[in-house]
Short mmCIF file of C-alpha atoms and ligand atoms in Angstrom, two decimals:
data_model
loop_
_atom_site.label_atom_id
_atom_site.label_comp_id
_atom_site.label_asym_id
_atom_site.label_seq_id
_atom_site.Cartn_x
_atom_site.Cartn_y
_atom_site.Cartn_z
CA MET A 1 54.42 63.58 297.82
CA ILE A 2 56.67 64.60 294.98
CA LEU A 3 59.11 67.31 295.14
CA VAL A 4 59.03 69.39 291.79
CA THR A 5 61.61 72.17 291.03
CA GLY A 6 60.67 75.02 288.56
CA GLY A 7 56.95 74.54 288.91
CA ALA A 8 56.30 77.92 288.07
CA GLY A 9 57.95 77.93 284.94
CA PHE A 10 56.37 76.77 281.63
CA ILE A 11 56.86 73.13 281.29
CA GLY A 12 56.80 72.91 285.45
CA ALA A 13 53.73 74.78 285.81
CA ASN A 14 51.92 72.53 283.18
CA PHE A 15 53.21 69.56 285.04
CA VAL A 16 52.12 70.42 288.20
CA LEU A 17 48.61 71.37 286.97
CA ASP A 18 48.23 68.26 285.03
CA TRP A 19 49.73 66.01 287.75
CA LEU A 20 47.08 67.42 290.51
CA ALA A 21 44.55 67.25 287.72
CA GLN A 22 44.90 63.40 287.66
CA LYS A 23 46.06 62.53 290.92
CA ASP A 24 45.57 63.15 294.74
CA GLU A 25 49.39 62.72 295.43
CA PRO A 26 50.72 66.29 296.73
CA VAL A 27 53.37 68.23 295.38
CA ILE A 28 56.10 70.58 296.79
CA ASN A 29 57.04 73.26 294.26
CA LEU A 30 60.36 74.55 294.87
CA ASP A 31 61.01 77.69 292.34
CA LYS A 32 63.22 80.91 292.63
CA LEU A 33 60.77 82.89 290.69
CA THR A 34 63.04 84.39 288.04
CA TYR A 35 61.67 86.44 285.22
CA ALA A 36 60.42 83.23 283.84
CA GLY A 37 58.55 81.88 286.89
CA ASN A 38 54.80 83.14 287.34
CA LEU A 39 52.57 82.50 290.06
CA GLU A 40 49.63 83.41 288.12
CA THR A 41 50.12 80.29 286.29
CA LEU A 42 49.29 78.40 289.18
CA ALA A 43 46.36 80.77 290.56
CA SER A 44 43.70 77.69 290.01
CA LEU A 45 45.76 75.92 292.87
CA GLN A 46 45.16 78.45 295.45
CA GLY A 47 43.75 77.05 298.72
CA ASP A 48 44.46 73.59 297.14
CA CYS A 49 46.34 71.79 300.27
CA ARG A 50 48.03 69.08 297.83
CA HIS A 51 50.07 72.19 296.44
CA ILE A 52 52.98 73.54 298.85
CA PHE A 53 54.64 76.40 297.07
CA VAL A 54 58.24 77.33 298.35
CA GLN A 55 60.03 80.28 296.76
CA GLY A 56 63.83 79.25 296.70
CA ASP A 57 66.60 78.21 294.97
CA ILE A 58 67.68 74.49 294.11
CA GLY A 59 71.15 75.66 294.78
CA ASP A 60 70.45 76.38 298.37
CA SER A 61 71.49 73.23 299.98
CA ALA A 62 70.22 73.94 303.47
CA LEU A 63 66.68 74.80 302.06
CA VAL A 64 66.31 71.88 299.84
CA SER A 65 67.78 69.38 302.61
CA SER A 66 65.12 70.78 305.22
CA LEU A 67 62.60 70.51 302.67
CA LEU A 68 63.32 66.85 301.81
CA ALA A 69 63.65 66.14 305.63
CA GLN A 70 60.34 67.46 306.42
CA HIS A 71 58.34 66.37 303.23
CA LYS A 72 59.97 62.96 302.52
CA PRO A 73 59.04 63.23 298.61
CA ARG A 74 59.41 59.93 296.96
CA ALA A 75 60.87 61.50 293.82
CA ILE A 76 62.27 64.67 292.90
CA VAL A 77 61.46 66.06 289.43
CA ASN A 78 63.94 68.72 288.55
CA PHE A 79 62.44 71.49 285.68
CA ALA A 80 64.38 74.22 287.38
CA ALA A 81 66.68 76.07 284.88
CA GLU A 82 67.79 79.01 282.81
CA SER A 83 66.10 77.80 279.67
CA HIS A 84 66.47 80.41 276.72
CA VAL A 85 69.42 80.15 274.50
CA ASP A 86 69.32 84.00 273.38
CA ARG A 87 69.64 84.74 277.14
CA SER A 88 72.50 82.45 277.54
CA ILE A 89 74.37 84.55 274.59
CA HIS A 90 73.87 87.66 276.34
CA GLY A 91 74.66 86.24 279.80
CA PRO A 92 75.86 82.89 280.65
CA GLU A 93 76.66 83.00 284.14
CA ALA A 94 73.22 82.60 285.38
CA PHE A 95 73.18 79.39 283.33
CA ILE A 96 76.39 77.98 284.79
CA GLU A 97 74.96 78.91 288.42
CA THR A 98 71.38 77.18 288.06
CA ASN A 99 72.02 74.53 285.46
CA VAL A 100 75.47 73.24 286.48
CA VAL A 101 76.02 74.42 290.11
CA GLY A 102 72.51 74.38 291.11
CA THR A 103 71.82 70.85 289.73
CA PHE A 104 74.90 69.58 291.44
CA ARG A 105 73.73 71.04 294.94
CA LEU A 106 70.38 69.39 294.21
CA LEU A 107 72.02 65.97 293.57
CA GLU A 108 74.05 66.43 296.50
CA ALA A 109 70.94 67.02 298.80
CA ALA A 110 69.06 64.25 297.03
CA LYS A 111 71.87 61.69 297.75
CA ALA A 112 72.20 62.41 301.32
CA TYR A 113 68.49 62.06 301.67
CA TRP A 114 68.20 58.97 299.80
CA GLY A 115 71.21 57.43 301.67
CA GLU A 116 69.29 57.57 304.93
CA LEU A 117 66.37 55.93 303.48
CA SER A 118 65.72 52.32 303.98
CA GLY A 119 63.73 49.33 302.29
CA ASP A 120 61.01 50.36 299.59
CA ASP A 121 61.24 54.16 300.32
CA LYS A 122 65.00 53.67 298.97
CA THR A 123 64.37 51.21 296.33
CA ASP A 124 61.39 53.33 294.83
CA PHE A 125 62.89 56.76 295.28
CA ARG A 126 63.53 58.72 291.60
CA PHE A 127 65.28 61.84 290.56
CA LEU A 128 64.04 62.75 287.18
CA HIS A 129 65.98 65.22 285.56
CA VAL A 130 64.35 67.24 282.59
CA SER A 131 66.72 68.04 280.05
CA THR A 132 66.56 69.01 276.20
CA ASP A 133 67.40 67.58 272.66
CA GLU A 134 70.12 70.58 272.31
CA VAL A 135 72.67 68.51 274.29
CA TYR A 136 73.30 66.59 270.89
CA GLY A 137 74.11 69.75 268.91
CA SER A 138 73.10 70.25 265.32
CA LEU A 139 71.77 68.18 262.47
CA ALA A 140 72.42 68.26 258.98
CA LYS A 141 69.57 68.01 256.72
CA ASP A 142 69.92 64.31 255.91
CA ASP A 143 71.25 63.11 259.16
CA SER A 144 69.18 60.73 261.38
CA ALA A 145 67.31 62.30 264.14
CA PHE A 146 69.03 62.22 267.81
CA ARG A 147 68.98 58.69 269.60
CA GLU A 148 69.75 58.22 273.30
CA THR A 149 73.29 56.97 272.17
CA ASN A 150 74.49 60.15 270.21
CA ARG A 151 77.50 61.94 271.07
CA TYR A 152 77.01 65.06 273.22
CA GLU A 153 77.88 67.88 271.33
CA PRO A 154 76.26 71.26 272.75
CA ASN A 155 76.94 74.55 270.92
CA SER A 156 75.52 77.24 272.90
CA PRO A 157 76.00 78.18 276.40
CA TYR A 158 72.36 77.15 277.23
CA SER A 159 72.78 73.51 275.73
CA ALA A 160 76.37 73.21 277.16
CA SER A 161 75.11 73.79 280.69
CA LYS A 162 72.18 71.19 280.29
CA ALA A 163 74.86 68.95 279.15
CA ALA A 164 76.98 69.45 282.14
CA SER A 165 74.03 68.92 284.30
CA ASP A 166 73.17 65.72 282.65
CA HIS A 167 76.88 64.44 283.07
CA LEU A 168 76.55 64.98 286.59
CA VAL A 169 73.01 63.16 286.94
CA ARG A 170 74.85 60.29 284.78
CA ALA A 171 77.73 60.22 287.43
CA TYR A 172 75.64 60.21 290.46
CA HIS A 173 73.92 57.27 289.30
CA HIS A 174 77.26 55.57 288.05
CA THR A 175 79.15 56.25 291.13
CA TYR A 176 76.80 56.36 293.95
CA GLY A 177 73.98 54.58 292.57
CA LEU A 178 71.23 57.27 292.98
CA PRO A 179 68.13 56.03 291.13
CA VAL A 180 68.09 58.90 288.52
CA LEU A 181 66.34 59.19 285.05
CA THR A 182 66.83 61.62 282.57
CA THR A 183 64.56 62.79 279.79
CA ASN A 184 65.91 64.74 276.82
CA CYS A 185 62.96 66.68 275.21
CA SER A 186 62.41 68.63 271.99
CA ASN A 187 61.04 71.92 271.76
CA ASN A 188 57.77 72.30 273.64
CA TYR A 189 54.83 74.67 272.95
CA GLY A 190 51.37 75.56 274.37
CA PRO A 191 49.89 77.47 277.10
CA TYR A 192 51.62 79.46 279.74
CA HIS A 193 54.78 79.72 277.57
CA PHE A 194 56.73 82.74 278.35
CA PRO A 195 56.48 85.13 275.11
CA GLU A 196 60.49 85.22 274.69
CA LYS A 197 60.40 81.93 272.86
CA LEU A 198 59.64 81.57 269.20
CA ILE A 199 55.88 80.57 269.30
CA PRO A 200 54.43 82.55 271.82
CA LEU A 201 56.50 85.43 270.77
CA MET A 202 55.17 85.47 267.21
CA ILE A 203 51.42 85.34 268.45
CA VAL A 204 51.94 88.13 271.17
CA ASN A 205 53.70 90.31 268.59
CA ALA A 206 51.27 89.43 265.92
CA LEU A 207 48.28 90.66 267.82
CA ALA A 208 50.27 93.96 269.06
CA GLY A 209 50.56 94.61 265.18
CA LYS A 210 54.58 94.22 265.68
CA ASN A 211 57.21 92.69 263.30
CA LEU A 212 57.56 89.14 263.48
CA PRO A 213 61.34 88.86 263.54
CA VAL A 214 62.57 85.57 261.73
CA TYR A 215 66.28 84.94 262.66
CA GLY A 216 68.32 84.47 259.32
CA ASP A 217 66.68 82.64 256.44
CA GLY A 218 64.12 80.97 258.74
CA GLN A 219 64.98 77.43 257.38
CA GLN A 220 66.24 76.29 260.80
CA ILE A 221 64.31 73.41 261.83
CA ARG A 222 63.11 72.52 265.31
CA ASP A 223 61.05 69.19 266.37
CA TRP A 224 57.79 70.37 268.19
CA LEU A 225 56.11 68.57 271.11
CA TYR A 226 52.84 69.98 272.78
CA VAL A 227 53.70 70.55 276.48
CA LYS A 228 50.95 68.38 277.92
CA ASP A 229 52.40 65.31 275.75
CA HIS A 230 55.97 66.25 277.51
CA CYS A 231 54.12 65.90 280.80
CA SER A 232 52.60 62.66 280.18
CA ALA A 233 55.77 61.56 279.08
CA ILE A 234 57.45 62.47 282.12
CA ARG A 235 54.74 60.89 284.28
CA ARG A 236 55.27 57.72 282.13
CA VAL A 237 59.06 57.77 282.94
CA LEU A 238 58.88 58.58 286.49
CA GLU A 239 56.32 55.40 286.90
CA ALA A 240 58.01 52.99 284.36
CA GLY A 241 61.59 54.19 283.32
CA THR A 242 64.49 52.12 284.30
CA PRO A 243 67.06 54.13 286.54
CA GLY A 244 70.16 55.05 284.90
CA GLU A 245 68.36 55.14 281.58
CA THR A 246 67.77 58.43 279.48
CA TYR A 247 64.82 58.68 277.08
CA ASN A 248 64.47 61.13 274.06
CA VAL A 249 61.02 62.64 274.08
CA GLY A 250 59.63 64.10 270.97
CA GLY A 251 56.49 64.29 268.52
CA TRP A 252 57.93 63.64 265.16
CA ASN A 253 56.96 67.18 264.17
CA GLU A 254 59.99 68.70 262.52
CA LYS A 255 59.20 72.18 260.97
CA ALA A 256 61.06 75.11 259.33
CA ASN A 257 60.79 78.14 261.67
CA ILE A 258 59.39 80.27 258.65
CA ASP A 259 56.67 77.30 258.28
CA ILE A 260 55.62 77.69 261.88
CA VAL A 261 55.49 81.51 261.64
CA HIS A 262 53.39 81.26 258.47
CA THR A 263 51.01 78.47 260.26
CA ILE A 264 50.33 80.86 263.28
CA CYS A 265 49.94 83.89 260.93
CA LYS A 266 47.44 81.71 259.11
CA LEU A 267 45.48 80.70 262.16
CA MET A 268 45.35 84.12 263.39
CA ASP A 269 43.76 85.27 260.08
CA GLN A 270 41.09 82.80 260.65
CA LEU A 271 40.61 83.33 264.20
CA ARG A 272 41.16 86.93 265.02
CA PRO A 273 41.19 88.57 261.45
CA ARG A 274 43.17 91.94 261.54
CA ASP A 275 41.05 95.03 261.45
CA ASP A 276 42.38 95.89 257.70
CA GLY A 277 41.71 92.41 256.46
CA ARG A 278 45.14 91.92 255.49
CA SER A 279 47.37 88.90 256.76
CA TYR A 280 49.44 88.85 259.59
CA CYS A 281 52.21 87.42 257.67
CA GLU A 282 52.91 91.00 256.17
CA GLN A 283 54.36 91.53 259.42
CA ILE A 284 57.10 88.93 259.11
CA THR A 285 60.32 90.44 258.89
CA PHE A 286 63.92 88.73 258.62
CA VAL A 287 66.40 89.84 261.24
CA ALA A 288 69.88 89.19 261.80
CA ASP A 289 70.78 85.75 262.81
CA ARG A 290 71.32 84.16 266.18
CA PRO A 291 75.37 83.69 266.50
CA GLY A 292 76.15 79.78 266.54
CA HIS A 293 72.44 78.98 265.57
CA ASP A 294 71.89 75.35 265.44
CA ARG A 295 70.32 74.34 262.35
CA ARG A 296 68.37 71.48 263.03
CA TYR A 297 67.12 69.17 265.93
CA ALA A 298 65.09 66.15 265.43
CA ILE A 299 64.16 63.40 268.20
CA ASP A 300 64.01 59.63 267.45
CA ALA A 301 61.32 58.72 270.27
CA ARG A 302 61.31 55.00 269.69
CA LYS A 303 62.99 53.88 272.75
CA ILE A 304 60.28 55.65 274.86
CA GLU A 305 57.53 54.66 272.63
CA GLN A 306 58.87 50.67 272.50
CA GLU A 307 59.77 50.40 276.28
CA LEU A 308 57.46 52.34 277.98
CA GLY A 309 54.26 52.58 275.53
CA TRP A 310 54.48 56.46 275.41
CA LYS A 311 53.19 58.38 272.47
CA PRO A 312 51.92 61.83 272.03
CA ALA A 313 48.15 62.57 271.94
CA GLU A 314 48.36 65.90 269.70
CA THR A 315 49.39 66.22 266.46
CA PHE A 316 51.31 69.82 265.39
CA ASP A 317 47.91 70.83 263.69
CA THR A 318 45.80 70.21 266.68
CA GLY A 319 48.44 71.37 269.23
CA ILE A 320 49.29 74.90 267.48
CA ARG A 321 45.53 75.51 266.97
CA LYS A 322 44.73 75.00 270.78
CA THR A 323 48.02 77.29 271.41
CA VAL A 324 46.75 80.13 269.32
CA GLN A 325 43.49 79.90 270.85
CA TRP A 326 44.77 79.83 274.33
CA TYR A 327 46.60 83.07 273.96
CA LEU A 328 43.75 84.63 272.28
CA ASP A 329 41.66 83.72 275.27
CA ASN A 330 44.23 84.61 277.97
CA GLN A 331 45.25 88.16 277.04
CA ASP A 332 45.31 89.08 280.68
CA TRP A 333 47.88 86.51 281.55
CA VAL A 334 49.73 87.59 278.56
CA ARG A 335 49.64 91.24 279.52
CA ASN A 336 51.01 90.78 283.11
CA VAL A 337 53.95 88.68 281.94
CA GLN A 338 55.04 91.70 279.71
CA SER A 339 56.64 93.56 282.70
CA GLY A 340 59.23 96.31 282.47
CA ALA A 341 62.02 93.56 282.77
CA TYR A 342 60.22 91.94 279.55
CA ARG A 343 60.38 95.27 277.47
CA GLU A 344 64.13 95.73 278.32
CA TRP A 345 64.83 92.04 277.30
CA VAL A 346 63.00 92.55 274.20
CA GLU A 347 65.07 95.78 273.27
CA LYS A 348 68.36 94.04 274.44
CA ASN A 349 67.55 91.06 271.96
CA TYR A 350 65.94 92.75 269.13
CA GLY A 351 66.89 96.32 269.11
CA ARG A 352 70.21 95.75 267.16
CA ARG A 353 68.83 93.07 264.77
CA ALA A 354 67.68 95.83 262.29
CA PRO A 355 66.22 93.74 259.27
P1 NAD B 1 61.35 78.19 281.84
O1 NAD B 1 62.22 79.05 281.75
O2 NAD B 1 60.09 78.40 281.64
O3 NAD B 1 61.14 77.87 283.89
C1 NAD B 1 61.98 77.59 284.40
C2 NAD B 1 61.63 77.73 285.84
O4 NAD B 1 62.68 77.25 286.79
C3 NAD B 1 61.21 79.21 286.42
O5 NAD B 1 59.96 78.98 286.90
C4 NAD B 1 62.15 79.82 287.23
O6 NAD B 1 61.93 80.66 287.89
C5 NAD B 1 62.59 78.44 287.75
N1 NAD B 1 64.28 78.69 288.25
C6 NAD B 1 65.12 79.29 287.65
N2 NAD B 1 66.15 78.95 288.21
C7 NAD B 1 65.95 78.47 289.38
C8 NAD B 1 66.78 78.16 290.45
N3 NAD B 1 67.94 78.37 290.40
N4 NAD B 1 65.98 77.45 291.71
C9 NAD B 1 64.73 77.50 291.61
N5 NAD B 1 63.94 77.61 290.37
C10 NAD B 1 64.64 78.04 289.34
O7 NAD B 1 61.59 76.83 281.36
P2 NAD B 1 60.79 75.69 280.84
O8 NAD B 1 60.55 76.03 279.31
O9 NAD B 1 59.67 75.40 281.71
O10 NAD B 1 61.74 74.40 280.86
C11 NAD B 1 61.83 73.51 281.89
C12 NAD B 1 62.96 72.45 281.78
O11 NAD B 1 62.59 71.69 280.62
C13 NAD B 1 64.30 73.16 281.70
O12 NAD B 1 65.13 72.53 282.31
C14 NAD B 1 64.71 72.92 280.36
O13 NAD B 1 65.66 73.07 280.11
C15 NAD B 1 63.87 71.85 279.86
N6 NAD B 1 63.54 71.95 278.30
C16 NAD B 1 62.99 73.15 278.03
C17 NAD B 1 62.20 72.83 276.75
C18 NAD B 1 61.33 73.89 276.00
O14 NAD B 1 61.12 73.70 274.95
N7 NAD B 1 60.90 74.99 276.95
C19 NAD B 1 62.66 71.70 275.81
C20 NAD B 1 63.33 70.77 276.31
C21 NAD B 1 63.66 70.86 277.57
P1 TYD B 2 63.43 79.31 270.74
O1 TYD B 2 61.80 79.41 270.80
O2 TYD B 2 64.32 80.10 271.43
O3 TYD B 2 63.75 77.74 271.10
P2 TYD B 2 65.32 77.22 270.84
O4 TYD B 2 66.49 78.04 270.40
O5 TYD B 2 65.82 76.56 272.27
O6 TYD B 2 65.24 76.12 269.60
O7 TYD B 2 63.55 79.27 269.06
C1 TYD B 2 63.27 78.24 268.31
C2 TYD B 2 63.68 78.68 266.90
O8 TYD B 2 63.28 80.07 266.59
C3 TYD B 2 65.22 79.04 266.99
O9 TYD B 2 65.68 78.33 265.51
C4 TYD B 2 65.17 80.48 266.90
C5 TYD B 2 64.41 80.95 265.94
N1 TYD B 2 63.69 82.28 266.62
C6 TYD B 2 63.39 83.15 265.55
O10 TYD B 2 63.46 83.09 264.60
N2 TYD B 2 62.85 84.37 265.92
C7 TYD B 2 62.86 84.62 267.56
O11 TYD B 2 62.50 85.95 267.69
C8 TYD B 2 63.08 83.81 268.20
C9 TYD B 2 62.87 83.90 269.77
C10 TYD B 2 63.62 82.49 267.97
#
């Protein structure tokens, strides 16, 4: 079996659902259930003995060690993290706790467990760390896309904490020989995405008749990957990646934020027209920019394509259509994640960003 951390979050839950749809290999899912973790996403696995959910912290060494001793996983896939840049600006400490200290403790527990293995169990063990393209910093308009060899230049507390965790993972390979793999992925989108991030927030706000808050001039560029393509990349790296290597994962889909918002509005105009017949584009509002806002991210995914034969299945056009449709079809899930804590966050982040 494998141990997945953060498997009740956006990407982790998509990964667990896809994994169990394709294989019978069981998953232990360790998740703290922060505001971003949601068991409703995993409801279809209720009663499925291949999925063992444990609520807990990757920084709880005793818990992690006992799970490893009890279940003897052949791999750990670490998704658990604080993941939202805006939240890291308002309150960086949780990012240091989970992304840096938590990853360190998880590595320590993994090292101790792996050290006791022998034969094929030891050779075949993998620690796969899921990271982000944001560790490479911001690109100018004409710069080449990020390669695995780019210098780390993180600019937000979030990306700095992920960079620190990547360095620890690298050091555990170099120093102790732990068989680690690191993936650095671009922005994901798709089903079960918490509506604090750009794409789900715009869909949810549009439907609720609210403003669509675009930071700054909206010309910042992100490189979008459909979440299920990210999951297939992780499965491929786990299966065939070389220990100690890092793999950039992206879909060659660079888009300016304002273009993403227009695309969503136009799709919604078709799929769920406004009662007054006007376009959702009328709800777009430019608001104060994010401090330290990175201008452009872009992933050069040639290494994973050439060495491991991975390619994304979705184009941006197909992926964004599926995503908008999913949110239209899953309004109950959306309603249930918009708790009091969510509303407090919206007030904190947008309350003082008057247009
Ligand atoms: P998310 O915020 O949706 O989910 C994170 C999950 O981790 C939640 O279920 C949360 O409860 C859990 N968690 C948080 N702290 C924990 C702790 N201390 N112990 C155990 N569980 C804990 O994040 P996501 O978007 O699914 O991202 C998953 C991973 O992928 C993160 O490491 C993130 O940095 C990375 N990543 C995300 C993106 C993206 O676009 N979302 C892109 C590249 C990389
Ligand atoms: P986000 O989804 O938070 O991902 P990240 O910051 O990790 O790339 O934001 C994506 C882009 O969208 C980023 O440039 C910030 C911008 N953005 C807005 O313009 N308005 C918003 O309300 C949000 C949440 C993001």
